[in-house]
Amino acid sequence: MRKKNTLKTMIAAGLILGCCLTHAASNLVFCSEGSPAGFDPGQYTTGTDFDASAETVFNRLSQFERGSTKVIPGLATSWDVSPDGLTYTFHLRDGVKFHTTDYFTPTRNFNADDVLFTFNRMLDKDMPFRKAYPTEFPYFTDMGMNENITKVEKVDDHTVKFTLNGVNAAFIQNMAMSFASIQSAEYADQLLKEGKAKTINQKPIGTGPFVFSKYQKDAQIRFKGNKDYWKPEDVKIDNLIFAITTDASVRMQKLKKNECQITAFPRPADIKPLQEDKSLKMPSQPGFNLGYIAYNFTRKPFDKLEVRQALDMAVNKQSIIDAVYQGAGQLAVNGLPPTQWSYDETIKDAGYNPQKAKELLKAAGVKEGTQITLWAMPVQRPYNPNAKLMAEMLQADWSKIGIKANIVSYEWGEYIKRAHAGEHDVMLIGFTGDNGDPDNWLGTLYSCNSVNGNNFAKWCNDGYEKLVKAAAATTDVEKRTELYKEAQRVLKAQVPITPIAHSTVYQPMRTSVMDFKISPFGLSSFYGVYNEQ
């Protein structure tokens, strides 16, 4: 009798345990490379910021299919475009809930008012919230959307109409980008009444798959799975933790010890050992990126073409690729990657020529021993796995032509902020494409509109500007390609940048991580991902 009862007890306990194991909390730790500058995606331009906000907390009207450049519906279920290409009408998804947290409880679902708040805040410097929290929106202005969107109108609670000044061939792709993340107008009203408008950048509220929980600068960000997400099958993680780990070797050690299950940006030297570790997997793909040197036109002597040509010719690119990328990079010639449609294959490098570089500097009146600052990123990025080493190699290259480069670095958020302000002479930077359209490169990085944003060269050329604007204003792909190729030739001739490399992207993770997709845009997205614990 006692044995029977004992057996029943064991079976019951086993059933309870089985239940608990089946529904055990799913946790995932991501070893990220740096602290975000904030959590308001509209204010920033880097993947570090977007990973911690746009890809977790927020959604957009249109969005990119995970791991793809294909645009799919997001908070808008569909959209209509007028025959003249100047009016876009978005039909909004019904029943979408904003996050409930200890600092905000929504009283209504997502609607047209949230779309109007999001975009009017970027368009109108006199709107009350913008005046209470004055800030800039570099991506929005870099792409000229502040000039091209004439008005955003609420047709009804679930319909919004955008009217443009001119045709924008990539408008729907642009609306899927991180900066266009939809904010809660109700939350903004609450913050405005409390006199705490800037909190929107510290404690975010969105409709996305993860709810912001806690942030400790340079330590961790904690998110909870959104149980009310409008696409419940995409939320398979209960607790998502970003373990901020700036040192690449430490990130790899944590991965091997299972202290994190997925990490960012391995050093090239670590790739082979990681591939050989049976507890890990390492998917990879060609990077849709570019690492480059930007010369600041607002500071002398970089306003002189001969000086930029000299610095460009003095760079031993192949040596840098061998040492910094170690087989995981391809030499870059142009201002965009060769996988981007409209890439001009006829463009060639000036070539490594220190002697010619010396002659150019002399002709420009630059004295031997001239000192400049060379800014090097403090973090690994997809386009540059070791900016410090690259800077040291450039320092050695330029010393051979009589230029003394002093290497400068700052914490990542500060680095970008100061660079936007134009404090640098020359800087290492790069870019990973955001939407698959050439304008995302040629307009965002080098146009006059983007001088205070992603255009770190501060270069503004009227001829170039006319070409990229004309290309963006037509939907004829053949014509756009022709215009973009001509723009690339102007870019190459004027040397606002020296392209260095396109890198291969590797994504180290534990074998327990399932359904993670490498983003062509260099972002880390965890919706749809789960961890088999």
Coordinates of C-alpha atoms in Angstrom, one line a residue:
M1 CA 0.0 0.0 0.0
R2 CA 2.8 2.4 0.9
K3 CA 4.6 1.5 -2.3
K4 CA 1.5 2.3 -4.3
N5 CA 1.1 5.7 -2.6
T6 CA 4.8 6.4 -3.1
L7 CA 4.6 5.5 -6.8
K8 CA 1.5 7.8 -7.2
T9 CA 3.4 10.6 -5.4
M10 CA 6.4 10.2 -7.7
I11 CA 4.2 10.2 -10.8
A12 CA 2.4 13.3 -9.6
A13 CA 5.6 15.0 -8.8
G14 CA 7.0 14.1 -12.2
L15 CA 3.9 15.5 -13.9
I16 CA 4.3 18.8 -12.0
L17 CA 8.0 19.0 -12.7
G18 CA 7.3 18.2 -16.4
C19 CA 4.7 21.0 -16.5
C20 CA 7.2 23.4 -14.9
L21 CA 10.0 22.5 -17.3
T22 CA 7.8 22.8 -20.3
H23 CA 6.8 26.3 -19.3
A24 CA 10.1 27.4 -17.8
A25 CA 11.1 31.0 -18.4
S26 CA 13.1 31.4 -21.6
N27 CA 16.0 33.7 -21.1
L28 CA 18.5 35.0 -23.6
V29 CA 21.6 37.0 -22.9
F30 CA 23.2 39.0 -25.8
C31 CA 26.7 40.2 -25.3
S32 CA 26.5 43.6 -27.0
E33 CA 29.4 45.8 -27.9
G34 CA 28.6 49.2 -26.3
S35 CA 26.1 51.3 -24.3
P36 CA 23.4 53.0 -26.3
A37 CA 23.4 56.8 -26.3
G38 CA 19.6 56.7 -25.6
F39 CA 16.4 54.9 -26.3
D40 CA 14.6 57.2 -28.7
P41 CA 15.5 55.8 -32.2
G42 CA 14.7 59.0 -34.0
Q43 CA 17.6 60.8 -32.4
Y44 CA 20.3 58.3 -33.4
T45 CA 22.1 56.8 -36.4
T46 CA 24.0 53.7 -35.1
G47 CA 23.2 50.0 -34.8
T48 CA 24.2 50.1 -31.1
D49 CA 21.4 52.5 -30.4
F50 CA 18.9 50.8 -32.7
D51 CA 19.5 47.3 -31.3
A52 CA 18.6 48.6 -27.8
S53 CA 15.5 50.4 -28.9
A54 CA 14.1 50.1 -32.4
E55 CA 14.7 46.3 -32.7
T56 CA 13.3 45.5 -29.2
V57 CA 10.8 48.1 -28.0
F58 CA 9.4 49.6 -31.2
N59 CA 7.6 48.9 -34.5
R60 CA 7.3 51.0 -37.7
L61 CA 4.5 51.4 -40.2
S62 CA 6.3 49.2 -42.7
Q63 CA 9.2 46.9 -41.7
F64 CA 11.8 44.6 -43.1
E65 CA 11.2 40.9 -43.1
R66 CA 13.7 39.4 -40.6
G67 CA 17.0 38.6 -42.3
S68 CA 15.9 40.2 -45.5
T69 CA 15.6 43.5 -47.4
K70 CA 12.0 42.8 -48.3
V71 CA 9.5 45.3 -47.0
I72 CA 6.4 43.9 -45.3
P73 CA 3.5 45.4 -43.3
G74 CA 4.2 46.5 -39.7
L75 CA 1.9 48.8 -37.8
A76 CA 0.2 49.5 -41.1
T77 CA -1.5 46.5 -42.7
S78 CA -1.3 48.1 -46.2
W79 CA -0.7 51.4 -48.0
D80 CA -1.9 53.1 -51.2
V81 CA 0.2 55.4 -53.4
S82 CA -1.4 58.0 -55.6
P83 CA -0.8 57.9 -59.3
D84 CA 1.6 60.9 -59.1
G85 CA 3.6 59.3 -56.3
L86 CA 3.1 62.2 -53.9
T87 CA 0.5 60.8 -51.5
Y88 CA 0.8 57.7 -49.3
T89 CA -2.2 56.5 -47.4
F90 CA -1.4 54.0 -44.6
H91 CA -4.1 51.7 -43.2
L92 CA -3.3 51.1 -39.5
R93 CA -3.4 47.8 -37.7
D94 CA -6.3 47.5 -35.2
G95 CA -5.9 46.3 -31.6
V96 CA -2.2 47.0 -31.1
K97 CA -1.4 47.7 -27.5
F98 CA 1.4 50.0 -26.2
H99 CA 3.5 48.6 -23.4
T100 CA 2.3 48.8 -19.8
T101 CA 5.2 49.4 -17.3
D102 CA 5.6 50.8 -13.8
Y103 CA 5.9 54.3 -15.3
F104 CA 3.1 54.2 -17.9
T105 CA -0.3 52.5 -18.3
P106 CA -2.0 53.2 -21.7
T107 CA -5.7 53.9 -21.7
R108 CA -6.1 53.2 -25.5
N109 CA -4.6 51.2 -28.3
F110 CA -2.3 52.5 -31.0
N111 CA -4.0 54.8 -33.5
A112 CA -3.4 57.6 -36.0
D113 CA -2.6 60.1 -33.2
D114 CA 0.6 58.2 -32.5
V115 CA 1.7 58.4 -36.1
L116 CA 1.1 62.1 -36.2
F117 CA 3.0 62.7 -33.0
T118 CA 6.0 60.6 -34.2
F119 CA 6.4 62.5 -37.5
N120 CA 5.2 65.9 -36.5
R121 CA 7.8 65.9 -33.7
M122 CA 10.5 65.5 -36.4
L123 CA 8.9 67.9 -38.8
D124 CA 7.9 70.8 -36.6
K125 CA 10.4 72.5 -34.2
D126 CA 7.6 74.5 -32.7
M127 CA 5.4 71.7 -31.6
P128 CA 5.1 71.7 -27.7
F129 CA 6.9 68.4 -27.1
R130 CA 9.8 69.4 -29.4
K131 CA 10.1 72.7 -27.6
A132 CA 10.0 71.1 -24.2
Y133 CA 12.7 68.6 -25.3
P134 CA 14.7 70.2 -28.1
T135 CA 16.6 67.6 -30.1
E136 CA 17.6 66.8 -33.6
F137 CA 16.7 63.8 -35.8
P138 CA 19.7 63.3 -38.0
Y139 CA 18.5 60.3 -40.1
F140 CA 15.2 62.0 -40.9
T141 CA 17.0 65.2 -42.1
D142 CA 19.9 63.3 -43.7
M143 CA 17.4 61.7 -46.0
G144 CA 15.7 65.0 -46.7
M145 CA 12.4 63.8 -45.3
N146 CA 12.0 66.9 -43.3
E147 CA 11.9 68.9 -46.5
N148 CA 10.0 66.3 -48.6
I149 CA 7.1 65.6 -46.3
T150 CA 4.7 68.6 -46.5
K151 CA 2.1 67.2 -44.1
V152 CA 0.8 64.2 -42.2
E153 CA -2.9 64.0 -41.8
K154 CA -5.3 61.9 -39.8
V155 CA -8.1 60.6 -42.1
D156 CA -9.6 58.6 -39.2
D157 CA -8.3 56.6 -36.2
H158 CA -6.9 53.9 -38.5
T159 CA -5.9 55.9 -41.6
V160 CA -3.0 58.3 -42.0
K161 CA -2.1 60.3 -45.2
F162 CA 1.4 61.6 -46.0
T163 CA 1.8 64.2 -48.7
L164 CA 5.2 64.7 -50.3
N165 CA 6.7 67.7 -52.2
G166 CA 8.4 65.4 -54.7
V167 CA 8.5 61.7 -55.6
N168 CA 10.7 59.6 -53.3
A169 CA 11.4 56.2 -54.9
A170 CA 12.4 54.7 -51.5
F171 CA 9.7 56.2 -49.3
I172 CA 8.3 52.9 -48.1
Q173 CA 11.7 51.5 -47.4
N174 CA 12.6 54.6 -45.5
M175 CA 9.5 54.2 -43.4
A176 CA 10.7 50.8 -42.4
M177 CA 14.0 52.1 -41.0
S178 CA 14.7 52.4 -37.3
F179 CA 14.4 56.2 -37.0
A180 CA 10.7 55.9 -38.1
S181 CA 9.8 53.9 -35.0
I182 CA 6.3 54.9 -33.7
Q183 CA 6.1 56.5 -30.3
S184 CA 3.0 56.8 -28.0
A185 CA 1.4 60.2 -28.2
E186 CA -0.4 59.4 -24.9
Y187 CA 2.9 58.7 -23.1
A188 CA 4.4 61.9 -24.6
D189 CA 1.4 63.9 -23.3
Q190 CA 1.9 62.4 -19.8
L191 CA 5.6 63.3 -19.9
L192 CA 4.8 66.9 -21.1
K193 CA 2.4 67.4 -18.2
E194 CA 4.9 66.1 -15.7
G195 CA 7.6 68.4 -17.1
K196 CA 9.8 65.3 -18.0
A197 CA 9.8 65.3 -21.8
K198 CA 13.4 64.1 -22.0
T199 CA 12.4 60.8 -20.2
I200 CA 11.1 59.6 -23.6
N201 CA 14.8 58.9 -24.4
Q202 CA 15.5 57.2 -21.0
K203 CA 12.3 55.1 -20.4
P204 CA 10.9 54.1 -23.8
I205 CA 7.3 53.0 -24.5
G206 CA 6.5 51.2 -27.8
T207 CA 4.4 48.5 -29.3
G208 CA 7.4 46.1 -30.0
P209 CA 8.1 42.5 -29.0
F210 CA 10.0 43.5 -25.8
V211 CA 9.2 45.8 -22.9
F212 CA 12.0 47.9 -21.5
S213 CA 12.7 47.1 -17.9
K214 CA 16.0 48.4 -16.6
Y215 CA 19.3 50.0 -17.9
Q216 CA 22.6 50.3 -16.1
K217 CA 25.1 52.2 -18.3
D218 CA 28.1 50.1 -19.4
A219 CA 26.6 47.1 -17.6
Q220 CA 23.2 45.8 -18.9
I221 CA 19.8 46.4 -20.4
R222 CA 16.9 44.2 -19.4
F223 CA 13.8 43.6 -21.4
K224 CA 10.7 41.4 -20.8
G225 CA 8.8 39.6 -23.5
N226 CA 5.7 41.5 -24.5
K227 CA 2.8 39.2 -23.6
D228 CA 0.4 41.5 -25.4
Y229 CA 2.3 41.7 -28.6
W230 CA 0.1 41.9 -31.8
K231 CA 2.1 39.1 -33.3
P232 CA 2.4 36.7 -30.4
E233 CA 4.3 34.0 -32.3
D234 CA 7.3 36.4 -32.5
V235 CA 7.7 36.5 -28.7
K236 CA 9.5 33.4 -27.6
I237 CA 11.8 34.9 -24.9
D238 CA 10.6 35.9 -21.5
N239 CA 13.7 37.8 -20.4
L240 CA 16.1 39.4 -22.9
I241 CA 19.3 40.8 -21.4
F242 CA 21.9 42.9 -23.2
A243 CA 25.2 42.3 -21.3
I244 CA 27.2 45.3 -22.4
T245 CA 30.8 44.1 -23.0
T246 CA 33.1 46.4 -25.0
D247 CA 36.1 44.0 -25.1
A248 CA 35.7 41.5 -28.0
S249 CA 37.9 38.9 -26.3
V250 CA 35.8 39.1 -23.1
R251 CA 32.6 38.7 -25.2
M252 CA 34.0 35.5 -26.7
Q253 CA 34.9 34.1 -23.2
K254 CA 31.4 34.8 -21.9
L255 CA 30.0 33.1 -25.0
K256 CA 32.1 30.0 -24.4
K257 CA 31.1 29.9 -20.7
N258 CA 27.4 30.2 -21.7
E259 CA 27.3 33.5 -19.8
C260 CA 25.8 34.9 -22.9
Q261 CA 24.2 32.8 -25.7
I262 CA 24.8 35.2 -28.6
T263 CA 27.3 38.0 -29.2
A264 CA 28.4 40.7 -31.5
F265 CA 31.5 41.3 -33.7
P266 CA 34.2 38.7 -33.0
R267 CA 37.8 39.6 -33.7
P268 CA 39.1 38.1 -37.0
A269 CA 41.6 36.1 -35.0
D270 CA 38.8 34.5 -33.0
I271 CA 36.8 33.3 -36.0
K272 CA 38.5 30.0 -36.6
P273 CA 38.6 28.9 -32.9
L274 CA 34.9 29.8 -32.6
Q275 CA 34.1 27.8 -35.7
E276 CA 35.9 24.7 -34.2
D277 CA 34.0 24.9 -30.9
K278 CA 31.2 22.3 -31.0
S279 CA 29.1 24.1 -28.4
L280 CA 28.8 27.1 -30.8
K281 CA 27.6 27.9 -34.3
M282 CA 28.8 30.7 -36.5
P283 CA 26.6 31.6 -39.5
S284 CA 28.1 34.3 -41.8
Q285 CA 27.3 36.3 -44.9
P286 CA 28.9 39.0 -47.0
G287 CA 28.5 42.3 -45.3
F288 CA 26.4 45.0 -46.9
N289 CA 28.8 47.5 -45.4
L290 CA 31.7 49.9 -45.8
G291 CA 34.5 51.0 -43.5
Y292 CA 36.1 54.2 -44.5
I293 CA 38.1 57.4 -43.5
A294 CA 36.2 60.7 -43.5
Y295 CA 38.1 64.0 -44.1
N296 CA 36.4 67.0 -42.4
F297 CA 35.9 69.7 -45.0
T298 CA 35.3 72.3 -42.3
R299 CA 38.8 72.1 -41.0
K300 CA 42.0 73.1 -42.8
P301 CA 43.9 71.8 -44.7
F302 CA 41.2 69.2 -45.6
D303 CA 39.3 71.7 -47.6
K304 CA 42.0 71.4 -50.2
L305 CA 41.6 68.6 -52.8
E306 CA 45.3 67.9 -53.0
V307 CA 45.6 67.2 -49.3
R308 CA 42.7 64.7 -49.4
Q309 CA 44.2 63.1 -52.5
A310 CA 47.6 62.9 -50.8
L311 CA 46.2 61.2 -47.6
D312 CA 44.2 58.8 -49.8
M313 CA 47.2 57.8 -51.8
A314 CA 49.4 57.3 -48.7
V315 CA 47.1 54.6 -47.3
N316 CA 48.3 51.1 -47.8
K317 CA 44.9 49.5 -48.0
Q318 CA 46.0 45.9 -48.6
S319 CA 48.2 45.9 -45.5
I320 CA 45.3 47.2 -43.4
I321 CA 43.0 44.6 -44.8
D322 CA 45.5 41.8 -44.1
A323 CA 46.2 43.0 -40.5
V324 CA 42.8 44.3 -39.4
Y325 CA 40.3 42.1 -41.3
Q326 CA 42.5 38.9 -41.5
G327 CA 40.8 37.3 -44.4
A328 CA 37.3 38.6 -43.5
G329 CA 37.4 41.8 -45.6
Q330 CA 37.4 42.8 -49.2
L331 CA 39.1 45.9 -50.5
A332 CA 36.7 48.8 -51.1
V333 CA 37.0 51.2 -53.9
N334 CA 33.7 53.1 -54.0
G335 CA 31.4 54.9 -51.6
L336 CA 29.0 51.9 -51.4
P337 CA 29.3 48.1 -51.6
P338 CA 29.5 46.2 -54.9
T339 CA 26.3 44.3 -54.0
Q340 CA 24.3 47.5 -54.1
W341 CA 22.5 47.9 -57.4
S342 CA 23.8 50.9 -59.4
Y343 CA 27.4 50.3 -58.2
D344 CA 29.8 51.6 -60.8
E345 CA 32.4 49.0 -61.5
T346 CA 34.4 51.2 -63.8
I347 CA 35.7 53.4 -60.9
K348 CA 39.3 52.6 -59.8
D349 CA 41.5 53.6 -56.9
A350 CA 44.3 56.1 -57.3
G351 CA 46.6 53.4 -55.9
Y352 CA 49.2 53.4 -53.1
N353 CA 51.7 56.1 -54.0
P354 CA 53.5 57.8 -51.1
Q355 CA 55.9 59.7 -53.4
K356 CA 53.1 61.3 -55.3
A357 CA 51.3 62.0 -52.0
K358 CA 54.4 64.0 -50.8
E359 CA 54.4 66.1 -54.0
L360 CA 50.7 66.9 -53.6
L361 CA 51.2 68.0 -50.0
K362 CA 54.1 70.2 -51.0
A363 CA 52.0 71.8 -53.8
A364 CA 49.2 72.4 -51.3
G365 CA 51.6 74.2 -49.0
V366 CA 51.4 71.7 -46.2
K367 CA 54.6 71.6 -44.2
E368 CA 56.3 68.4 -43.1
G369 CA 55.5 67.6 -39.5
T370 CA 51.9 69.0 -39.7
Q371 CA 49.8 67.6 -36.9
I372 CA 46.2 66.3 -37.3
T373 CA 43.8 64.4 -35.1
L374 CA 42.8 60.9 -36.3
W375 CA 39.7 59.6 -34.5
A376 CA 39.3 55.9 -33.9
M377 CA 36.1 54.2 -32.8
P378 CA 36.2 52.6 -29.3
V379 CA 34.0 49.7 -30.3
Q380 CA 34.0 46.9 -32.9
R381 CA 31.5 47.5 -35.7
P382 CA 30.6 45.1 -38.6
Y383 CA 32.6 47.3 -41.0
N384 CA 35.7 47.7 -38.7
P385 CA 36.7 44.9 -36.3
N386 CA 39.7 46.8 -34.9
A387 CA 39.7 50.6 -35.3
K388 CA 42.6 51.1 -32.9
L389 CA 44.9 48.9 -35.0
M390 CA 43.7 50.6 -38.2
A391 CA 44.4 54.0 -36.8
E392 CA 47.9 53.0 -35.7
M393 CA 48.6 51.7 -39.3
L394 CA 47.3 54.9 -40.8
Q395 CA 49.4 56.9 -38.4
A396 CA 52.5 55.0 -39.7
D397 CA 51.4 55.4 -43.3
W398 CA 50.9 59.2 -43.0
S399 CA 54.1 59.7 -41.0
K400 CA 55.9 58.5 -44.2
I401 CA 54.6 61.6 -46.0
G402 CA 55.3 64.0 -43.2
I403 CA 51.9 64.1 -41.5
K404 CA 51.8 63.5 -37.7
A405 CA 48.5 61.9 -36.8
N406 CA 47.5 62.0 -33.1
I407 CA 45.0 59.2 -32.4
V408 CA 41.8 60.3 -30.4
S409 CA 38.9 58.2 -29.1
Y410 CA 35.9 58.7 -26.9
E411 CA 33.1 56.5 -25.6
W412 CA 30.9 55.5 -28.5
G413 CA 27.9 57.8 -27.9
E414 CA 30.3 60.7 -27.2
Y415 CA 32.3 59.8 -30.3
I416 CA 29.3 60.1 -32.6
K417 CA 28.0 63.2 -30.8
R418 CA 31.3 65.1 -31.2
A419 CA 31.7 63.9 -34.8
H420 CA 28.3 65.3 -35.7
A421 CA 29.5 68.6 -34.2
G422 CA 32.5 68.4 -36.5
E423 CA 35.2 68.3 -33.8
H424 CA 37.4 65.8 -35.7
D425 CA 40.0 66.4 -38.4
V426 CA 39.9 62.9 -39.8
M427 CA 37.9 60.0 -38.5
L428 CA 37.4 56.3 -38.9
I429 CA 33.7 55.4 -39.4
G430 CA 31.6 53.2 -41.6
F431 CA 28.1 52.2 -42.5
T432 CA 25.8 49.2 -43.0
G433 CA 23.0 49.7 -45.5
D434 CA 19.6 50.3 -43.9
N435 CA 17.1 49.7 -46.7
G436 CA 18.6 48.2 -49.8
D437 CA 18.3 51.4 -51.9
P438 CA 21.3 53.4 -53.3
D439 CA 19.9 56.6 -51.8
N440 CA 20.5 55.1 -48.4
W441 CA 24.2 55.3 -49.2
L442 CA 24.7 58.2 -51.6
G443 CA 22.1 60.4 -50.1
T444 CA 22.5 59.5 -46.4
L445 CA 26.3 59.6 -46.2
Y446 CA 27.5 62.2 -48.6
S447 CA 24.7 64.7 -49.4
C448 CA 24.3 68.3 -48.3
N449 CA 21.2 67.3 -46.3
S450 CA 23.3 65.0 -44.1
V451 CA 26.1 67.4 -43.3
N452 CA 25.0 67.5 -39.6
G453 CA 24.2 63.8 -39.5
N454 CA 25.9 60.9 -41.2
N455 CA 27.9 63.0 -43.6
F456 CA 31.0 63.1 -41.3
A457 CA 33.1 64.6 -44.1
K458 CA 30.8 67.7 -44.0
W459 CA 31.1 67.7 -47.8
C460 CA 28.5 69.5 -49.8
N461 CA 28.9 69.5 -53.6
D462 CA 26.2 71.2 -55.8
G463 CA 26.8 68.9 -58.8
Y464 CA 26.6 65.8 -56.7
E465 CA 23.5 67.0 -54.9
K466 CA 21.6 67.6 -58.1
L467 CA 22.4 64.0 -59.2
V468 CA 21.3 62.2 -56.1
K469 CA 18.2 64.3 -55.7
A470 CA 17.2 63.7 -59.3
A471 CA 17.8 59.9 -58.8
A472 CA 15.6 59.8 -55.7
A473 CA 12.9 61.7 -57.5
T474 CA 12.2 59.1 -60.2
T475 CA 11.0 55.5 -60.1
D476 CA 12.7 54.6 -63.4
V477 CA 15.5 52.2 -62.2
E478 CA 17.5 52.5 -65.4
K479 CA 17.6 56.3 -65.1
R480 CA 18.3 56.1 -61.4
T481 CA 21.2 53.8 -62.0
E482 CA 22.7 56.2 -64.6
L483 CA 22.4 59.2 -62.2
Y484 CA 23.8 57.3 -59.3
K485 CA 26.8 56.1 -61.3
E486 CA 27.6 59.7 -62.3
A487 CA 27.3 60.8 -58.7
Q488 CA 29.8 58.0 -57.7
R489 CA 32.3 59.4 -60.2
V490 CA 32.0 62.9 -58.6
L491 CA 32.4 61.4 -55.1
K492 CA 35.5 59.6 -56.2
A493 CA 37.1 62.6 -57.8
Q494 CA 36.5 64.9 -54.8
V495 CA 37.8 62.4 -52.2
P496 CA 35.7 63.3 -49.2
I497 CA 36.4 59.8 -48.0
T498 CA 38.8 57.0 -48.5
P499 CA 37.0 53.7 -48.7
I500 CA 38.9 50.9 -47.0
A501 CA 37.0 47.6 -46.8
H502 CA 33.7 45.7 -46.9
S503 CA 33.7 43.0 -44.2
T504 CA 32.2 39.5 -43.9
V505 CA 29.7 39.4 -41.1
Y506 CA 30.0 36.5 -38.6
Q507 CA 27.4 35.9 -35.9
P508 CA 28.7 33.7 -33.0
M509 CA 26.1 32.0 -30.8
R510 CA 25.4 28.9 -28.7
T511 CA 23.9 25.9 -30.5
S512 CA 20.9 26.4 -28.2
V513 CA 19.9 29.6 -30.0
M514 CA 17.2 29.0 -32.6
D515 CA 15.9 30.9 -35.6
F516 CA 18.2 33.9 -35.3
K517 CA 18.6 35.6 -38.7
I518 CA 21.6 37.8 -39.7
S519 CA 20.3 41.2 -40.7
P520 CA 21.6 42.6 -44.0
F521 CA 21.5 45.9 -42.2
G522 CA 23.8 45.0 -39.3
L523 CA 21.1 45.0 -36.7
S524 CA 20.4 42.4 -33.9
S525 CA 16.8 41.4 -33.9
F526 CA 15.5 38.9 -31.3
Y527 CA 11.8 38.6 -32.2
G528 CA 11.1 35.1 -33.3
V529 CA 14.3 33.9 -31.6
Y530 CA 14.3 31.3 -28.8
N531 CA 16.9 29.6 -26.6
E532 CA 16.6 25.8 -26.1
Q533 CA 17.6 25.6 -22.5

